Tab-separated table of N, CA, C and O in Angstrom:
chain	number	residue	atom	x	y	z
X	1	LYS	N	-6.614	5.685	-11.359
X	1	LYS	CA	-7.763	6.557	-11.153
X	1	LYS	C	-8.229	6.514	-9.727
X	1	LYS	O	-8.323	5.383	-9.121
X	2	MET	N	-8.480	7.616	-9.145
X	2	MET	CA	-8.863	7.673	-7.727
X	2	MET	C	-10.249	7.129	-7.505
X	2	MET	O	-11.189	7.449	-8.318
X	3	GLU	N	-10.538	6.473	-6.404
X	3	GLU	CA	-11.830	6.093	-6.044
X	3	GLU	C	-12.630	7.247	-5.469
X	3	GLU	O	-11.974	8.214	-4.995
X	4	PHE	N	-13.929	7.107	-5.434
X	4	PHE	CA	-14.767	8.223	-4.831
X	4	PHE	C	-14.361	8.520	-3.370
X	4	PHE	O	-14.146	9.649	-3.016
X	5	SER	N	-14.086	7.476	-2.621
X	5	SER	CA	-13.722	7.589	-1.253
X	5	SER	C	-12.443	8.401	-1.101
X	5	SER	O	-12.337	9.284	-0.203
X	6	GLU	N	-11.471	8.163	-1.981
X	6	GLU	CA	-10.213	8.955	-1.941
X	6	GLU	C	-10.383	10.420	-2.304
X	6	GLU	O	-9.808	11.297	-1.726
X	7	ARG	N	-11.197	10.658	-3.301
X	7	ARG	CA	-11.501	12.010	-3.731
X	7	ARG	C	-12.186	12.792	-2.590
X	7	ARG	O	-11.857	13.945	-2.316
X	8	LEU	N	-13.131	12.087	-1.933
X	8	LEU	CA	-13.873	12.710	-0.838
X	8	LEU	C	-12.922	13.136	0.294
X	8	LEU	O	-12.996	14.331	0.782
X	9	LYS	N	-12.025	12.231	0.651
X	9	LYS	CA	-11.073	12.519	1.734
X	9	LYS	C	-10.172	13.598	1.331
X	9	LYS	O	-9.877	14.560	2.148
X	10	GLU	N	-9.614	13.634	0.175
X	10	GLU	CA	-8.733	14.634	-0.352
X	10	GLU	C	-9.445	16.039	-0.361
X	10	GLU	O	-8.820	16.990	0.137
X	11	LEU	N	-10.604	16.082	-0.818
X	11	LEU	CA	-11.349	17.387	-0.804
X	11	LEU	C	-11.618	17.917	0.499
X	11	LEU	O	-11.499	19.121	0.862
X	12	ARG	N	-11.972	16.995	1.475
X	12	ARG	CA	-12.222	17.355	2.834
X	12	ARG	C	-10.979	17.938	3.430
X	12	ARG	O	-10.955	18.974	4.182
X	13	LYS	N	-9.762	17.335	3.233
X	13	LYS	CA	-8.584	17.741	3.789
X	13	LYS	C	-8.144	19.193	3.164
X	13	LYS	O	-7.701	19.975	3.908
X	14	LYS	N	-8.389	19.307	1.913
X	14	LYS	CA	-8.169	20.569	1.197
X	14	LYS	C	-9.047	21.708	1.833
X	14	LYS	O	-8.587	22.837	2.039
X	15	ALA	N	-10.279	21.342	2.190
X	15	ALA	CA	-11.180	22.355	2.761
X	15	ALA	C	-10.844	22.545	4.264
X	15	ALA	O	-11.397	23.433	4.838
X	16	ASN	N	-9.937	21.695	4.777
X	16	ASN	CA	-9.516	21.855	6.201
X	16	ASN	C	-10.659	21.694	7.169
X	16	ASN	O	-10.765	22.508	8.123
X	17	VAL	N	-11.484	20.733	6.943
X	17	VAL	CA	-12.623	20.442	7.837
X	17	VAL	C	-12.567	19.036	8.323
X	17	VAL	O	-11.984	18.179	7.634
X	18	THR	N	-13.078	18.781	9.528
X	18	THR	CA	-13.123	17.437	10.062
X	18	THR	C	-14.310	16.598	9.520
X	18	THR	O	-15.285	17.152	8.989
X	19	GLN	N	-14.253	15.259	9.694
X	19	GLN	CA	-15.402	14.406	9.305
X	19	GLN	C	-16.671	14.848	10.054
X	19	GLN	O	-17.755	14.918	9.439
X	20	VAL	N	-16.547	15.246	11.354
X	20	VAL	CA	-17.631	15.639	12.114
X	20	VAL	C	-18.343	16.920	11.542
X	20	VAL	O	-19.560	17.014	11.363
X	21	GLU	N	-17.459	17.888	11.139
X	21	GLU	CA	-17.975	19.120	10.649
X	21	GLU	C	-18.734	18.939	9.296
X	21	GLU	O	-19.856	19.540	9.116
X	22	VAL	N	-18.163	18.101	8.435
X	22	VAL	CA	-18.816	17.813	7.159
X	22	VAL	C	-20.148	17.081	7.417
X	22	VAL	O	-21.188	17.417	6.859
X	23	ALA	N	-20.104	16.090	8.269
X	23	ALA	CA	-21.343	15.314	8.590
X	23	ALA	C	-22.429	16.255	9.182
X	23	ALA	O	-23.591	16.163	8.691
X	24	GLU	N	-22.030	17.199	10.010
X	24	GLU	CA	-23.064	18.123	10.603
X	24	GLU	C	-23.597	18.983	9.506
X	24	GLU	O	-24.880	19.238	9.491
X	25	LYS	N	-22.779	19.474	8.591
X	25	LYS	CA	-23.354	20.323	7.498
X	25	LYS	C	-24.271	19.494	6.573
X	25	LYS	O	-25.221	20.093	5.959
X	26	LEU	N	-23.997	18.251	6.494
X	26	LEU	CA	-24.841	17.341	5.610
X	26	LEU	C	-26.059	16.852	6.361
X	26	LEU	O	-26.949	16.268	5.708
X	27	GLY	N	-26.101	16.984	7.661
X	27	GLY	CA	-27.184	16.547	8.413
X	27	GLY	C	-27.201	14.960	8.684
X	27	GLY	O	-28.251	14.343	8.726
X	28	ILE	N	-25.982	14.458	8.672
X	28	ILE	CA	-25.853	12.994	8.881
X	28	ILE	C	-24.888	12.715	10.021
X	28	ILE	O	-24.276	13.653	10.538
X	29	SER	N	-24.843	11.498	10.479
X	29	SER	CA	-23.905	11.150	11.573
X	29	SER	C	-22.458	11.028	11.064
X	29	SER	O	-22.256	10.782	9.874
X	30	GLN	N	-21.497	11.246	11.971
X	30	GLN	CA	-20.135	11.089	11.532
X	30	GLN	C	-19.798	9.700	11.126
X	30	GLN	O	-19.093	9.430	10.079
X	31	PRO	N	-20.314	8.638	11.832
X	31	PRO	CA	-20.020	7.273	11.311
X	31	PRO	C	-20.566	7.088	9.879
X	31	PRO	O	-19.930	6.326	9.059
X	32	ALA	N	-21.712	7.582	9.501
X	32	ALA	CA	-22.210	7.466	8.211
X	32	ALA	C	-21.262	8.165	7.210
X	32	ALA	O	-21.097	7.561	6.136
X	33	TYR	N	-20.841	9.318	7.546
X	33	TYR	CA	-19.896	10.026	6.620
X	33	TYR	C	-18.632	9.233	6.492
X	33	TYR	O	-18.138	9.036	5.408
X	34	ALA	N	-18.067	8.763	7.592
X	34	ALA	CA	-16.838	7.982	7.581
X	34	ALA	C	-16.938	6.743	6.697
X	34	ALA	O	-15.977	6.363	6.069
X	35	SER	N	-18.151	6.135	6.682
X	35	SER	CA	-18.296	4.939	5.824
X	35	SER	C	-18.098	5.281	4.276
X	35	SER	O	-17.722	4.375	3.540
X	36	TRP	N	-18.354	6.461	3.937
X	36	TRP	CA	-18.187	6.978	2.554
X	36	TRP	C	-16.657	7.103	2.335
X	36	TRP	O	-16.220	6.691	1.240
X	37	GLU	N	-15.953	7.678	3.242
X	37	GLU	CA	-14.524	7.872	3.061
X	37	GLU	C	-13.743	6.566	3.119
X	37	GLU	O	-12.650	6.474	2.556
X	38	ARG	N	-14.283	5.594	3.742
X	38	ARG	CA	-13.652	4.287	3.848
X	38	ARG	C	-14.084	3.410	2.590
X	38	ARG	O	-13.606	2.283	2.404
X	39	GLY	N	-14.997	3.954	1.829
X	39	GLY	CA	-15.431	3.125	0.634
X	39	GLY	C	-16.417	1.996	0.908
X	39	GLY	O	-16.669	1.215	0.091
X	40	ILE	N	-16.986	2.060	2.139
X	40	ILE	CA	-17.932	0.972	2.491
X	40	ILE	C	-19.277	1.278	1.851
X	40	ILE	O	-19.962	0.376	1.418
X	41	LYS	N	-19.677	2.551	1.833
X	41	LYS	CA	-20.936	2.949	1.254
X	41	LYS	C	-20.735	4.125	0.351
X	41	LYS	O	-19.710	4.794	0.429
X	42	LYS	N	-21.775	4.335	-0.459
X	42	LYS	CA	-21.779	5.535	-1.327
X	42	LYS	C	-22.992	6.390	-1.011
X	42	LYS	O	-23.969	5.946	-0.694
X	43	PRO	N	-22.817	7.752	-1.003
X	43	PRO	CA	-23.956	8.620	-0.714
X	43	PRO	C	-24.973	8.570	-1.865
X	43	PRO	O	-24.745	8.234	-2.991
X	44	THR	N	-26.171	9.005	-1.489
X	44	THR	CA	-27.291	9.155	-2.422
X	44	THR	C	-26.952	10.347	-3.348
X	44	THR	O	-26.047	11.201	-3.047
X	45	GLN	N	-27.723	10.451	-4.480
X	45	GLN	CA	-27.500	11.524	-5.382
X	45	GLN	C	-27.737	12.870	-4.678
X	45	GLN	O	-26.924	13.832	-4.900
X	46	GLU	N	-28.693	12.888	-3.828
X	46	GLU	CA	-29.010	14.103	-3.121
X	46	GLU	C	-27.858	14.551	-2.150
X	46	GLU	O	-27.454	15.715	-2.118
X	47	ASN	N	-27.298	13.571	-1.485
X	47	ASN	CA	-26.154	13.869	-0.520
X	47	ASN	C	-24.892	14.150	-1.367
X	47	ASN	O	-24.061	14.996	-0.929
X	48	LEU	N	-24.797	13.665	-2.536
X	48	LEU	CA	-23.650	13.909	-3.465
X	48	LEU	C	-23.635	15.414	-3.794
X	48	LEU	O	-22.539	16.062	-3.746
X	49	VAL	N	-24.735	15.967	-4.133
X	49	VAL	CA	-24.898	17.365	-4.411
X	49	VAL	C	-24.559	18.211	-3.235
X	49	VAL	O	-23.873	19.200	-3.328
X	50	LYS	N	-25.045	17.792	-2.107
X	50	LYS	CA	-24.717	18.561	-0.833
X	50	LYS	C	-23.206	18.570	-0.557
X	50	LYS	O	-22.653	19.536	-0.140
X	51	ILE	N	-22.597	17.340	-0.744
X	51	ILE	CA	-21.180	17.203	-0.459
X	51	ILE	C	-20.371	18.198	-1.451
X	51	ILE	O	-19.446	18.871	-0.927
X	52	ALA	N	-20.796	18.176	-2.652
X	52	ALA	CA	-20.111	19.100	-3.647
X	52	ALA	C	-20.168	20.556	-3.188
X	52	ALA	O	-19.234	21.306	-3.241
X	53	GLN	N	-21.435	20.981	-2.663
X	53	GLN	CA	-21.542	22.354	-2.196
X	53	GLN	C	-20.680	22.565	-0.934
X	53	GLN	O	-19.955	23.578	-0.875
X	54	VAL	N	-20.731	21.618	0.062
X	54	VAL	CA	-20.010	21.824	1.276
X	54	VAL	C	-18.469	21.833	1.057
X	54	VAL	O	-17.721	22.632	1.609
X	55	LEU	N	-17.995	20.996	0.064
X	55	LEU	CA	-16.562	20.898	-0.107
X	55	LEU	C	-16.040	21.692	-1.330
X	55	LEU	O	-14.922	21.605	-1.756
X	56	ASN	N	-16.975	22.481	-1.905
X	56	ASN	CA	-16.666	23.414	-2.958
X	56	ASN	C	-16.071	22.664	-4.173
X	56	ASN	O	-15.012	23.008	-4.648
X	57	ALA	N	-16.738	21.569	-4.564
X	57	ALA	CA	-16.265	20.810	-5.692
X	57	ALA	C	-17.450	20.551	-6.631
X	57	ALA	O	-18.632	20.862	-6.220
X	58	SER	N	-17.212	19.982	-7.758
X	58	SER	CA	-18.272	19.557	-8.618
X	58	SER	C	-18.646	18.188	-8.382
X	58	SER	O	-17.879	17.285	-8.051
X	59	VAL	N	-19.933	17.808	-8.718
X	59	VAL	CA	-20.402	16.352	-8.521
X	59	VAL	C	-19.560	15.492	-9.569
X	59	VAL	O	-19.164	14.410	-9.268
X	60	ASP	N	-19.389	16.084	-10.703
X	60	ASP	CA	-18.624	15.356	-11.788
X	60	ASP	C	-17.221	14.923	-11.304
X	60	ASP	O	-16.806	13.861	-11.530
X	61	TYR	N	-16.559	15.825	-10.553
X	61	TYR	CA	-15.229	15.543	-10.031
X	61	TYR	C	-15.416	14.439	-8.940
X	61	TYR	O	-14.607	13.475	-8.943
X	62	LEU	N	-16.409	14.561	-8.060
X	62	LEU	CA	-16.504	13.621	-6.928
X	62	LEU	C	-16.789	12.248	-7.490
X	62	LEU	O	-16.165	11.258	-6.970
X	63	VAL	N	-17.554	12.089	-8.578
X	63	VAL	CA	-17.847	10.704	-9.004
X	63	VAL	C	-16.812	10.271	-10.037
X	63	VAL	O	-16.937	9.172	-10.628
X	64	GLY	N	-15.847	11.118	-10.357
X	64	GLY	CA	-14.689	10.701	-11.181
X	64	GLY	C	-14.904	10.914	-12.674
X	64	GLY	O	-14.131	10.333	-13.491
X	65	LEU	N	-15.880	11.758	-13.061
X	65	LEU	CA	-16.116	12.007	-14.495
X	65	LEU	C	-15.049	12.936	-15.031
X	65	LEU	O	-14.699	12.902	-16.216
X	66	ILE	N	-14.543	13.842	-14.206
X	66	ILE	CA	-13.541	14.830	-14.689
X	66	ILE	C	-12.412	14.960	-13.568
X	66	ILE	O	-12.615	14.565	-12.469
X	67	GLY	N	-11.316	15.420	-14.058
X	67	GLY	CA	-10.184	15.709	-13.208
X	67	GLY	C	-10.366	16.981	-12.336
X	67	GLY	O	-11.328	17.649	-12.512
X	68	PRO	N	-9.418	17.175	-11.428
X	68	PRO	CA	-9.567	18.383	-10.555
X	68	PRO	C	-9.636	19.724	-11.239
X	68	PRO	O	-10.224	20.645	-10.774
X	69	ASN	N	-9.047	19.794	-12.467
X	69	ASN	CA	-9.084	21.090	-13.106
X	69	ASN	C	-10.110	21.146	-14.202
X	69	ASN	O	-10.181	21.990	-15.099
X	70	GLY	N	-11.078	20.198	-14.118
X	70	GLY	CA	-12.170	20.233	-15.118
X	70	GLY	C	-11.935	19.399	-16.397
X	70	GLY	O	-12.860	19.279	-17.164
X	71	ALA	N	-10.740	18.897	-16.587
X	71	ALA	CA	-10.495	18.110	-17.788
X	71	ALA	C	-11.072	16.726	-17.701
X	71	ALA	O	-11.083	16.113	-16.660
X	72	GLY	N	-11.607	16.211	-18.854
X	72	GLY	CA	-12.212	14.958	-18.870
X	72	GLY	C	-11.266	13.729	-18.831
X	72	GLY	O	-10.110	13.948	-19.002
């Protein structure tokens, strides 16, 4: 099972955006965002919702409740 950090990185690469671009859209610093992709920290629920919107994914997928095609 993929970790949150791996899912985050995979989705960002699929969206073809840089860490800097995502961080800017979220209103945070690039190092703060990078710490999520490295699995050092986890975003708040509020930021999780923003990430899902920016990367066009569901919060459930990001946190690992469902697979990429919506299957549990």
